[in-house]
Amino acid sequence: MKPTVMSEPAQAASASSGQKKHLIMLFLPVLVAVLLLMVPVPQGLEPYAWHFFAIFVGVIVGLIFEPLPGAVIGLTGVVVTALFSQWLLFSPAELADPKFKTATQAFKWAVSGFGNSTVWLIFGAFMFAAGYDKTQFGRRLALMLVKYLGRRSLTLGYAITFADLLLAPFTPSNTARSGGTIYPIIANLPPLYGSKPNDPSARKIGSYLMWVAITAACITSSMFLSALAPNLLALALVKSIIGFDISWGMWFLAFLPLGLILLLTMPLLAYWLYPPEVKFNDEVPRWAISELEKLGKLTRNEILLLVFVVSALLMWIFATAWIEPAMAALLVVVLMLWTGVLNWNDITSSKPAWNTFAWFATLVALADGLARVGFIAWLGKEGGQLLQGYDPQVSAVVLIIAFFVLHYLFASTTAHTTALFPAMLTIAASIPGINMSVFCLMMCTSLGVMGIITPYGTGPSPIYYGSGYLPTKDYWRLGTIFGTIFLCALMLIGYPWMVMMF
């Protein structure tokens, strides 16, 4: 049978159709932003705050449909905001101050995201992955994992989940834990099955493994007080605003039944909802054994990398009072460069690292801008007024759901906690009849699992999103599905359990 060849007119029509679709996708974020700019400013909100929100929503729409790379969308939003900062970013009082240099302050805001510690920690995680790849230490670990658990894709999913669970109680940064430790190892697994990034073969197994890894990181971040940095911030806010002390054990007990259910079912849920094409392969484990024999003994660079990675993990666990996790990661990168584990070309040629660095840094600036212009404070105030007079239990549920869903507006769990957590606590405390102990525990334990909803929702998200195994449409779709599952489980399992226990 002769292969079907598309005629030139048909090819031209197909290309024209694709170009039209691209133009529509390109115009859509602009249209959304312009329509919001034309909407009357809500009462109680400054015009410049509403205009900033319109630009932010336009950027989010652009990130969802991605007519251009995410970094370009984010950079465009930052540049537009900085150029029109008089109408989008700064208050009339600031502009009226003769000492206030608008152009200078606009530029400082535009590049503020590049100084964010999480952004640099993400970049460091990519460099760790480069070290694993170049020395073949990551391949060695992946082959060992495949040797014992690689017959079934599902067992690999559970292995990744339990690896994160073991590290979570001792690593107060899920970016360091999942992005810096788990990801560099599992990034070596898909190629063993012929699954490549940014390729249709990604669905063979790579997409499934990456989704399981980021989902596991979100669950364990909620399970332990010490597994996520914003958890500690939330603890301090609850103490200062409500006067309620939450111990490590109380936190763990509050989330334990839900956490165990999610950890045991999540790899299976992902297996059903985002199934890998390769489900069973008896040949690959046998092949892995022969490949391990070919690798031979550990090389000098592999040993050095192992020492550096273990050192970083120890600093992330025990030395956060003396060295910022991001700085610990950069220290390890410098050591890898000085010892020859990596060279400077390895750094400069890592396109995914630089792309993610630029994309996430601009998004951090835009998300922080929502709080700067007063939009978040206004949102909290309006929410509190709407809930006056309702049943306290209904009000508590609405506040928790709103807190969860509003994470779409934030590129960092820390920023979300800082901006909205105090407002939600204050609103809840003003409503008679709310069980504040349970409400505080529900709010605190939601911080980890809410990170699943977007490709920028928590520290490791951009790393897995940038891996090439999770296309944009898949990430948003799965984020919505798993976010809904996590929220429903929190309300239907976590809430009754906490009411019974506390």
Short mmCIF file of C-alpha atoms in Angstrom, two decimals:
data_model
loop_
_atom_site.label_atom_id
_atom_site.label_comp_id
_atom_site.label_asym_id
_atom_site.label_seq_id
_atom_site.Cartn_x
_atom_site.Cartn_y
_atom_site.Cartn_z
CA MET A 1 0.00 0.00 0.00
CA LYS A 2 1.37 3.41 -0.94
CA PRO A 3 1.70 5.97 1.85
CA THR A 4 -0.87 8.75 1.75
CA VAL A 5 0.69 12.05 0.67
CA MET A 6 -1.11 15.27 1.41
CA SER A 7 -1.54 17.51 -1.63
CA GLU A 8 0.02 20.99 -1.68
CA PRO A 9 -3.38 22.79 -1.44
CA ALA A 10 -4.30 20.60 1.54
CA GLN A 11 -0.95 21.34 3.19
CA ALA A 12 -1.45 25.06 2.61
CA ALA A 13 -4.97 24.90 4.07
CA SER A 14 -3.69 23.02 7.11
CA ALA A 15 -0.89 25.55 7.63
CA SER A 16 -3.35 28.45 7.25
CA SER A 17 -5.72 26.88 9.79
CA GLY A 18 -2.85 26.38 12.24
CA GLN A 19 -1.74 29.98 11.80
CA LYS A 20 -5.27 31.28 12.46
CA LYS A 21 -5.52 29.18 15.61
CA HIS A 22 -2.15 30.51 16.77
CA LEU A 23 -3.26 34.11 16.17
CA ILE A 24 -6.47 33.51 18.14
CA MET A 25 -4.49 32.03 21.04
CA LEU A 26 -2.08 34.98 20.81
CA PHE A 27 -4.93 37.50 20.91
CA LEU A 28 -6.95 35.79 23.66
CA PRO A 29 -4.83 36.92 26.69
CA VAL A 30 -4.85 40.49 25.37
CA LEU A 31 -8.62 40.38 24.85
CA VAL A 32 -9.24 39.08 28.38
CA ALA A 33 -7.02 41.80 29.89
CA VAL A 34 -8.68 44.57 27.83
CA LEU A 35 -12.19 43.38 28.73
CA LEU A 36 -11.31 43.42 32.45
CA LEU A 37 -9.77 46.89 32.07
CA MET A 38 -13.10 48.10 30.67
CA VAL A 39 -15.10 46.66 33.59
CA PRO A 40 -16.02 49.32 36.20
CA VAL A 41 -13.66 49.30 39.18
CA PRO A 42 -15.26 47.44 42.12
CA GLN A 43 -16.21 49.60 45.08
CA GLY A 44 -13.48 49.93 47.69
CA LEU A 45 -10.66 49.09 45.28
CA GLU A 46 -8.24 51.60 43.80
CA PRO A 47 -8.36 51.83 39.97
CA TYR A 48 -4.66 51.00 39.61
CA ALA A 49 -5.15 47.81 41.68
CA TRP A 50 -7.98 46.64 39.42
CA HIS A 51 -5.95 47.45 36.32
CA PHE A 52 -3.02 45.43 37.68
CA PHE A 53 -5.38 42.51 38.32
CA ALA A 54 -6.57 42.71 34.69
CA ILE A 55 -2.98 42.37 33.44
CA PHE A 56 -2.34 39.50 35.86
CA VAL A 57 -5.40 37.57 34.63
CA GLY A 58 -4.27 38.16 31.04
CA VAL A 59 -0.89 36.62 31.89
CA ILE A 60 -2.55 33.59 33.52
CA VAL A 61 -4.72 33.05 30.44
CA GLY A 62 -1.55 33.27 28.33
CA LEU A 63 0.15 30.66 30.52
CA ILE A 64 -2.83 28.33 30.18
CA PHE A 65 -3.07 28.47 26.37
CA GLU A 66 0.65 29.21 25.83
CA PRO A 67 0.65 30.88 22.37
CA LEU A 68 4.26 31.76 23.23
CA PRO A 69 6.68 30.16 25.73
CA GLY A 70 5.74 30.76 29.38
CA ALA A 71 8.86 32.86 29.98
CA VAL A 72 7.84 35.21 27.14
CA ILE A 73 4.32 35.55 28.55
CA GLY A 74 5.62 36.31 32.05
CA LEU A 75 8.26 38.74 30.80
CA THR A 76 5.65 40.54 28.68
CA GLY A 77 3.38 40.98 31.70
CA VAL A 78 6.22 42.39 33.81
CA VAL A 79 7.41 44.77 31.07
CA VAL A 80 3.90 46.06 30.30
CA THR A 81 3.24 46.63 34.00
CA ALA A 82 6.56 48.44 34.50
CA LEU A 83 6.09 50.64 31.42
CA PHE A 84 2.60 51.69 32.51
CA SER A 85 3.38 51.61 36.24
CA GLN A 86 1.70 55.01 36.81
CA TRP A 87 -1.67 53.41 36.05
CA LEU A 88 -0.99 49.80 37.04
CA LEU A 89 1.42 49.59 39.97
CA PHE A 90 1.86 52.75 42.04
CA SER A 91 -0.64 54.57 44.21
CA PRO A 92 -1.44 58.31 43.78
CA ALA A 93 0.33 58.96 47.11
CA GLU A 94 3.53 57.36 45.86
CA LEU A 95 3.40 59.25 42.57
CA ALA A 96 2.78 62.54 44.39
CA ASP A 97 5.97 62.16 46.44
CA PRO A 98 8.70 64.23 44.72
CA LYS A 99 11.38 61.82 46.04
CA PHE A 100 9.67 58.84 44.43
CA LYS A 101 11.44 57.90 41.19
CA THR A 102 8.77 56.09 39.18
CA ALA A 103 11.05 54.64 36.49
CA THR A 104 13.60 53.39 39.03
CA GLN A 105 11.00 51.83 41.31
CA ALA A 106 9.21 50.21 38.36
CA PHE A 107 12.44 48.55 37.24
CA LYS A 108 13.23 47.39 40.78
CA TRP A 109 9.80 45.78 40.99
CA ALA A 110 10.15 44.20 37.52
CA VAL A 111 13.36 42.37 38.47
CA SER A 112 12.40 41.64 42.09
CA GLY A 113 11.42 38.06 41.26
CA PHE A 114 14.98 37.27 40.19
CA GLY A 115 16.09 37.79 43.78
CA ASN A 116 13.58 35.33 45.19
CA SER A 117 15.24 32.43 47.03
CA THR A 118 12.82 29.82 45.68
CA VAL A 119 13.66 30.85 42.11
CA TRP A 120 17.36 30.24 42.78
CA LEU A 121 16.64 26.97 44.57
CA ILE A 122 14.75 25.79 41.47
CA PHE A 123 17.72 26.78 39.32
CA GLY A 124 20.04 24.88 41.67
CA ALA A 125 17.83 21.80 41.36
CA PHE A 126 18.25 21.87 37.58
CA MET A 127 22.02 22.05 38.04
CA PHE A 128 21.88 19.04 40.37
CA ALA A 129 20.03 17.20 37.61
CA ALA A 130 22.77 18.20 35.15
CA GLY A 131 25.36 16.73 37.52
CA TYR A 132 23.44 13.46 37.84
CA ASP A 133 23.17 13.27 34.07
CA LYS A 134 26.79 14.11 33.23
CA THR A 135 28.39 11.78 35.78
CA GLN A 136 25.83 9.03 34.99
CA PHE A 137 25.19 8.72 38.72
CA GLY A 138 21.51 9.43 38.07
CA ARG A 139 21.48 6.70 35.45
CA ARG A 140 23.07 4.29 37.94
CA LEU A 141 20.41 5.05 40.59
CA ALA A 142 17.64 4.80 38.00
CA LEU A 143 18.95 1.43 36.81
CA MET A 144 19.02 0.18 40.40
CA LEU A 145 15.43 1.31 40.89
CA VAL A 146 14.39 -0.37 37.63
CA LYS A 147 16.28 -3.54 38.57
CA TYR A 148 14.08 -4.12 41.62
CA LEU A 149 10.83 -2.30 40.79
CA GLY A 150 10.87 -1.68 37.06
CA ARG A 151 8.69 -4.54 35.85
CA ARG A 152 5.58 -2.44 36.45
CA SER A 153 5.07 1.29 35.98
CA LEU A 154 2.75 1.33 38.99
CA THR A 155 5.42 0.01 41.37
CA LEU A 156 7.80 2.72 40.14
CA GLY A 157 5.12 5.30 40.97
CA TYR A 158 4.85 3.94 44.52
CA ALA A 159 8.65 3.87 44.88
CA ILE A 160 8.84 7.59 44.02
CA THR A 161 6.00 8.37 46.45
CA PHE A 162 7.59 6.54 49.38
CA ALA A 163 11.00 8.07 48.65
CA ASP A 164 9.47 11.52 49.05
CA LEU A 165 7.63 10.39 52.19
CA LEU A 166 10.90 9.25 53.80
CA LEU A 167 12.60 12.59 53.16
CA ALA A 168 9.64 14.87 53.93
CA PRO A 169 9.78 15.03 57.77
CA PHE A 170 13.40 16.19 57.65
CA THR A 171 13.41 18.57 54.67
CA PRO A 172 11.57 21.88 55.26
CA SER A 173 11.69 22.77 51.56
CA ASN A 174 9.73 20.71 49.07
CA THR A 175 11.74 22.36 46.28
CA ALA A 176 14.95 21.02 47.80
CA ARG A 177 13.41 17.64 48.59
CA SER A 178 11.52 16.92 45.39
CA GLY A 179 13.22 19.22 42.90
CA GLY A 180 16.75 18.85 44.19
CA THR A 181 16.80 15.21 45.29
CA ILE A 182 13.94 13.21 43.72
CA TYR A 183 13.73 14.82 40.28
CA PRO A 184 17.41 14.46 39.26
CA ILE A 185 17.14 10.72 39.89
CA ILE A 186 13.79 9.98 38.26
CA ALA A 187 14.64 12.15 35.23
CA ASN A 188 16.89 9.25 34.23
CA LEU A 189 14.08 6.67 34.33
CA PRO A 190 11.95 7.51 31.24
CA PRO A 191 14.79 7.20 28.67
CA LEU A 192 15.31 3.62 29.86
CA TYR A 193 11.85 2.86 28.47
CA GLY A 194 12.28 4.89 25.28
CA SER A 195 10.24 7.76 26.72
CA LYS A 196 11.65 11.15 25.68
CA PRO A 197 10.77 14.72 26.75
CA ASN A 198 8.89 17.04 24.36
CA ASP A 199 8.00 14.03 22.26
CA PRO A 200 4.92 11.81 21.80
CA SER A 201 6.91 9.04 23.49
CA ALA A 202 6.73 11.05 26.74
CA ARG A 203 3.43 9.32 27.49
CA LYS A 204 5.11 5.88 27.49
CA ILE A 205 6.07 6.34 31.15
CA GLY A 206 7.78 9.72 31.68
CA SER A 207 4.59 11.77 31.99
CA TYR A 208 3.14 9.38 34.56
CA LEU A 209 6.28 9.34 36.72
CA MET A 210 6.66 13.14 36.70
CA TRP A 211 3.02 13.66 37.66
CA VAL A 212 3.27 11.13 40.49
CA ALA A 213 6.40 12.88 41.79
CA ILE A 214 4.91 16.39 41.97
CA THR A 215 1.68 15.02 43.46
CA ALA A 216 3.58 13.11 46.13
CA ALA A 217 5.54 16.26 47.01
CA CYS A 218 2.29 18.18 47.55
CA ILE A 219 0.77 15.49 49.79
CA THR A 220 3.84 15.05 51.99
CA SER A 221 4.12 18.86 52.27
CA SER A 222 0.73 18.84 53.99
CA MET A 223 1.42 15.75 56.07
CA PHE A 224 4.32 17.09 58.13
CA LEU A 225 4.77 20.45 59.82
CA SER A 226 8.46 20.30 58.93
CA ALA A 227 7.99 19.37 55.24
CA LEU A 228 7.24 22.84 53.86
CA ALA A 229 8.67 26.23 54.86
CA PRO A 230 5.29 28.10 54.77
CA ASN A 231 3.94 25.57 57.29
CA LEU A 232 6.20 27.14 59.91
CA LEU A 233 5.03 30.63 58.90
CA ALA A 234 1.40 29.53 59.21
CA LEU A 235 2.16 28.14 62.66
CA ALA A 236 3.54 31.51 63.80
CA LEU A 237 0.55 33.38 62.36
CA VAL A 238 -1.93 31.10 64.12
CA LYS A 239 -0.08 31.65 67.41
CA SER A 240 0.08 35.44 67.08
CA ILE A 241 -3.45 36.04 65.71
CA ILE A 242 -5.52 33.32 67.42
CA GLY A 243 -3.26 32.31 70.31
CA PHE A 244 -3.58 28.64 69.40
CA ASP A 245 -0.51 26.39 69.67
CA ILE A 246 -0.14 23.62 67.06
CA SER A 247 2.52 21.03 67.88
CA TRP A 248 4.30 18.78 65.38
CA GLY A 249 2.33 15.79 66.67
CA MET A 250 -1.02 17.61 66.53
CA TRP A 251 -0.39 18.61 62.90
CA PHE A 252 0.64 15.07 61.98
CA LEU A 253 -2.37 13.51 63.70
CA ALA A 254 -4.77 16.01 62.10
CA PHE A 255 -3.71 15.07 58.55
CA LEU A 256 -2.74 11.42 59.16
CA PRO A 257 -5.88 9.54 57.92
CA LEU A 258 -6.24 11.77 54.86
CA GLY A 259 -2.50 11.71 54.17
CA LEU A 260 -2.31 7.92 54.27
CA ILE A 261 -5.35 7.54 52.01
CA LEU A 262 -3.92 10.00 49.47
CA LEU A 263 -0.43 8.47 49.50
CA LEU A 264 -1.79 4.95 49.02
CA THR A 265 -4.28 5.85 46.29
CA MET A 266 -2.59 8.70 44.41
CA PRO A 267 -0.18 6.62 42.24
CA LEU A 268 -3.13 4.38 41.34
CA LEU A 269 -5.37 7.37 40.57
CA ALA A 270 -2.67 8.81 38.31
CA TYR A 271 -2.32 5.36 36.73
CA TRP A 272 -6.03 5.44 35.84
CA LEU A 273 -6.44 9.12 34.95
CA TYR A 274 -3.07 9.64 33.20
CA PRO A 275 -2.09 6.10 32.26
CA PRO A 276 1.41 5.25 31.05
CA GLU A 277 1.55 3.40 27.75
CA VAL A 278 4.15 1.01 29.16
CA LYS A 279 2.47 -0.84 32.03
CA PHE A 280 4.53 -4.01 32.23
CA ASN A 281 7.98 -4.80 30.88
CA ASP A 282 9.87 -7.87 32.00
CA GLU A 283 12.80 -7.24 29.69
CA VAL A 284 13.85 -3.83 31.03
CA PRO A 285 14.82 -5.04 34.57
CA ARG A 286 17.00 -7.76 33.03
CA TRP A 287 18.55 -5.21 30.69
CA ALA A 288 19.14 -2.88 33.68
CA ILE A 289 21.22 -5.57 35.39
CA SER A 290 23.52 -5.85 32.36
CA GLU A 291 23.77 -2.05 32.08
CA LEU A 292 24.79 -1.78 35.74
CA GLU A 293 27.57 -4.28 35.08
CA LYS A 294 28.77 -2.11 32.17
CA LEU A 295 28.86 0.99 34.38
CA GLY A 296 31.26 -0.77 36.73
CA LYS A 297 32.42 0.83 39.95
CA LEU A 298 31.61 4.36 41.05
CA THR A 299 33.81 6.94 39.33
CA ARG A 300 35.55 9.86 41.05
CA ASN A 301 32.94 12.34 39.82
CA GLU A 302 30.07 10.12 40.91
CA ILE A 303 31.54 9.87 44.41
CA LEU A 304 32.06 13.65 44.54
CA LEU A 305 28.50 14.25 43.37
CA LEU A 306 27.17 11.85 46.01
CA VAL A 307 29.14 13.70 48.72
CA PHE A 308 27.88 17.08 47.48
CA VAL A 309 24.24 15.99 47.28
CA VAL A 310 24.28 14.41 50.73
CA SER A 311 25.92 17.60 52.07
CA ALA A 312 23.16 19.71 50.50
CA LEU A 313 20.50 17.43 52.00
CA LEU A 314 22.09 17.73 55.46
CA MET A 315 22.22 21.52 55.12
CA TRP A 316 18.57 21.62 54.03
CA ILE A 317 17.59 19.51 57.06
CA PHE A 318 19.83 20.75 59.87
CA ALA A 319 21.45 24.06 58.88
CA THR A 320 18.59 26.29 57.75
CA ALA A 321 19.27 28.62 60.69
CA TRP A 322 22.75 29.33 59.28
CA ILE A 323 22.41 28.96 55.53
CA GLU A 324 19.44 29.57 53.25
CA PRO A 325 18.47 26.41 51.28
CA ALA A 326 18.99 28.28 48.00
CA MET A 327 22.47 29.34 49.08
CA ALA A 328 23.27 25.75 50.04
CA ALA A 329 22.26 24.68 46.53
CA LEU A 330 24.43 27.40 44.95
CA LEU A 331 27.36 26.36 47.17
CA VAL A 332 27.06 22.81 45.82
CA VAL A 333 26.91 24.14 42.24
CA VAL A 334 30.13 26.09 42.85
CA LEU A 335 31.80 22.99 44.32
CA MET A 336 30.73 20.95 41.28
CA LEU A 337 32.30 23.58 39.00
CA TRP A 338 35.57 23.75 40.94
CA THR A 339 35.97 19.95 41.09
CA GLY A 340 35.09 19.38 37.43
CA VAL A 341 31.85 17.51 38.08
CA LEU A 342 30.29 20.23 35.89
CA ASN A 343 31.87 22.89 33.71
CA TRP A 344 30.58 26.36 32.86
CA ASN A 345 29.28 25.22 29.47
CA ASP A 346 27.03 22.74 31.27
CA ILE A 347 25.50 25.68 33.15
CA THR A 348 25.06 28.00 30.17
CA SER A 349 23.72 25.29 27.85
CA SER A 350 20.93 24.18 30.20
CA LYS A 351 17.97 25.70 28.34
CA PRO A 352 15.24 24.23 30.62
CA ALA A 353 16.96 25.73 33.68
CA TRP A 354 17.22 29.25 32.25
CA ASN A 355 13.74 29.08 30.74
CA THR A 356 12.18 28.06 34.05
CA PHE A 357 14.30 30.62 35.91
CA ALA A 358 12.98 33.48 33.75
CA TRP A 359 9.40 32.22 33.69
CA PHE A 360 9.05 31.69 37.43
CA ALA A 361 10.91 34.89 38.41
CA THR A 362 8.56 37.07 36.37
CA LEU A 363 5.52 35.26 37.73
CA VAL A 364 6.72 35.74 41.31
CA ALA A 365 6.97 39.51 40.70
CA LEU A 366 3.48 39.62 39.20
CA ALA A 367 1.94 37.56 42.01
CA ASP A 368 3.65 39.69 44.67
CA GLY A 369 2.30 42.74 42.86
CA LEU A 370 -1.26 41.70 43.70
CA ALA A 371 -0.48 42.16 47.38
CA ARG A 372 1.50 45.36 46.71
CA VAL A 373 -1.40 47.15 45.02
CA GLY A 374 -3.83 46.12 47.78
CA PHE A 375 -5.93 43.70 45.73
CA ILE A 376 -5.47 40.79 48.15
CA ALA A 377 -6.36 42.90 51.22
CA TRP A 378 -9.50 44.14 49.46
CA LEU A 379 -10.47 40.59 48.50
CA GLY A 380 -10.17 39.44 52.13
CA LYS A 381 -12.22 42.35 53.42
CA GLU A 382 -15.01 41.83 50.88
CA GLY A 383 -15.06 38.11 51.64
CA GLY A 384 -15.53 38.78 55.35
CA GLN A 385 -18.47 41.11 54.73
CA LEU A 386 -20.19 38.58 52.47
CA LEU A 387 -20.09 35.89 55.16
CA GLN A 388 -21.66 37.93 57.93
CA GLY A 389 -24.95 36.38 59.08
CA TYR A 390 -24.38 32.89 57.67
CA ASP A 391 -24.17 29.64 59.64
CA PRO A 392 -20.65 29.42 61.18
CA GLN A 393 -20.00 25.96 59.75
CA VAL A 394 -20.96 27.13 56.26
CA SER A 395 -18.77 30.20 56.68
CA ALA A 396 -15.79 28.08 57.75
CA VAL A 397 -16.17 25.78 54.74
CA VAL A 398 -16.53 28.72 52.33
CA LEU A 399 -13.38 30.38 53.74
CA ILE A 400 -11.34 27.19 53.43
CA ILE A 401 -12.51 26.57 49.86
CA ALA A 402 -11.85 30.22 48.93
CA PHE A 403 -8.36 30.04 50.47
CA PHE A 404 -7.66 26.90 48.42
CA VAL A 405 -9.02 28.21 45.10
CA LEU A 406 -7.34 31.62 45.42
CA HIS A 407 -4.00 29.84 45.18
CA TYR A 408 -4.44 30.30 41.43
CA LEU A 409 -3.36 33.92 42.06
CA PHE A 410 -0.06 33.00 43.69
CA ALA A 411 3.27 31.73 42.37
CA SER A 412 4.45 30.76 45.83
CA THR A 413 2.88 29.10 48.85
CA THR A 414 4.89 31.46 51.04
CA ALA A 415 3.39 34.50 49.28
CA HIS A 416 -0.09 33.00 49.57
CA THR A 417 0.37 32.33 53.28
CA THR A 418 1.76 35.81 53.93
CA ALA A 419 -0.96 37.61 52.00
CA LEU A 420 -4.14 35.66 52.73
CA PHE A 421 -3.61 33.54 55.84
CA PRO A 422 -3.87 36.44 58.37
CA ALA A 423 -6.97 37.82 56.62
CA MET A 424 -8.72 34.44 56.66
CA LEU A 425 -7.90 33.90 60.34
CA THR A 426 -9.15 37.37 61.25
CA ILE A 427 -12.40 36.91 59.30
CA ALA A 428 -13.04 33.48 60.88
CA ALA A 429 -12.32 34.77 64.39
CA SER A 430 -14.93 37.51 63.92
CA ILE A 431 -17.70 34.97 63.16
CA PRO A 432 -19.25 33.52 66.36
CA GLY A 433 -19.55 29.73 66.52
CA ILE A 434 -16.60 28.71 64.32
CA ASN A 435 -14.42 25.99 65.86
CA MET A 436 -11.15 27.91 65.53
CA SER A 437 -8.92 24.95 66.45
CA VAL A 438 -10.30 22.86 63.59
CA PHE A 439 -10.39 25.84 61.23
CA CYS A 440 -6.70 26.62 61.89
CA LEU A 441 -5.69 22.99 61.34
CA MET A 442 -7.69 22.79 58.10
CA MET A 443 -6.09 25.97 56.80
CA CYS A 444 -2.59 24.87 57.77
CA THR A 445 -2.81 21.37 56.31
CA SER A 446 -4.23 22.67 53.01
CA LEU A 447 -1.01 24.55 52.22
CA GLY A 448 0.80 21.59 50.68
CA VAL A 449 -1.95 19.93 48.65
CA MET A 450 -3.15 23.19 47.09
CA GLY A 451 0.19 23.44 45.27
CA ILE A 452 -0.96 20.82 42.75
CA ILE A 453 -3.45 23.05 40.93
CA THR A 454 -1.07 25.06 38.69
CA PRO A 455 2.37 24.70 37.05
CA TYR A 456 3.56 27.49 39.37
CA GLY A 457 1.66 26.57 42.52
CA THR A 458 4.59 25.34 44.63
CA GLY A 459 8.38 25.27 44.41
CA PRO A 460 8.92 21.97 42.55
CA SER A 461 6.06 22.61 40.08
CA PRO A 462 8.12 24.60 37.55
CA ILE A 463 10.80 21.89 37.62
CA TYR A 464 8.41 19.10 36.65
CA TYR A 465 6.54 21.39 34.26
CA GLY A 466 9.86 22.25 32.61
CA SER A 467 10.90 18.60 32.33
CA GLY A 468 9.27 18.25 28.92
CA TYR A 469 7.10 15.34 30.07
CA LEU A 470 4.03 17.33 31.19
CA PRO A 471 2.52 19.41 28.35
CA THR A 472 0.75 22.62 29.35
CA LYS A 473 -2.79 21.40 28.65
CA ASP A 474 -2.15 18.16 30.54
CA TYR A 475 -0.74 19.97 33.57
CA TRP A 476 -3.69 22.37 33.87
CA ARG A 477 -6.21 19.58 33.31
CA LEU A 478 -4.62 17.23 35.83
CA GLY A 479 -4.07 20.08 38.27
CA THR A 480 -7.78 20.85 38.22
CA ILE A 481 -8.76 17.17 38.59
CA PHE A 482 -6.32 16.36 41.41
CA GLY A 483 -6.88 19.73 43.08
CA THR A 484 -10.62 18.98 43.18
CA ILE A 485 -9.94 15.50 44.54
CA PHE A 486 -7.63 16.86 47.25
CA LEU A 487 -10.06 19.62 48.25
CA CYS A 488 -13.03 17.23 48.40
CA ALA A 489 -10.98 14.73 50.42
CA LEU A 490 -9.92 17.51 52.79
CA MET A 491 -13.54 18.54 53.36
CA LEU A 492 -15.10 15.04 53.45
CA ILE A 493 -12.37 13.12 55.31
CA GLY A 494 -10.06 15.63 56.96
CA TYR A 495 -12.72 17.98 58.34
CA PRO A 496 -14.90 15.35 60.13
CA TRP A 497 -11.76 13.68 61.53
CA MET A 498 -10.43 16.96 62.93
CA VAL A 499 -13.81 17.85 64.43
CA MET A 500 -13.87 14.46 66.17
CA MET A 501 -10.27 14.74 67.43
CA PHE A 502 -9.98 18.43 68.28
#
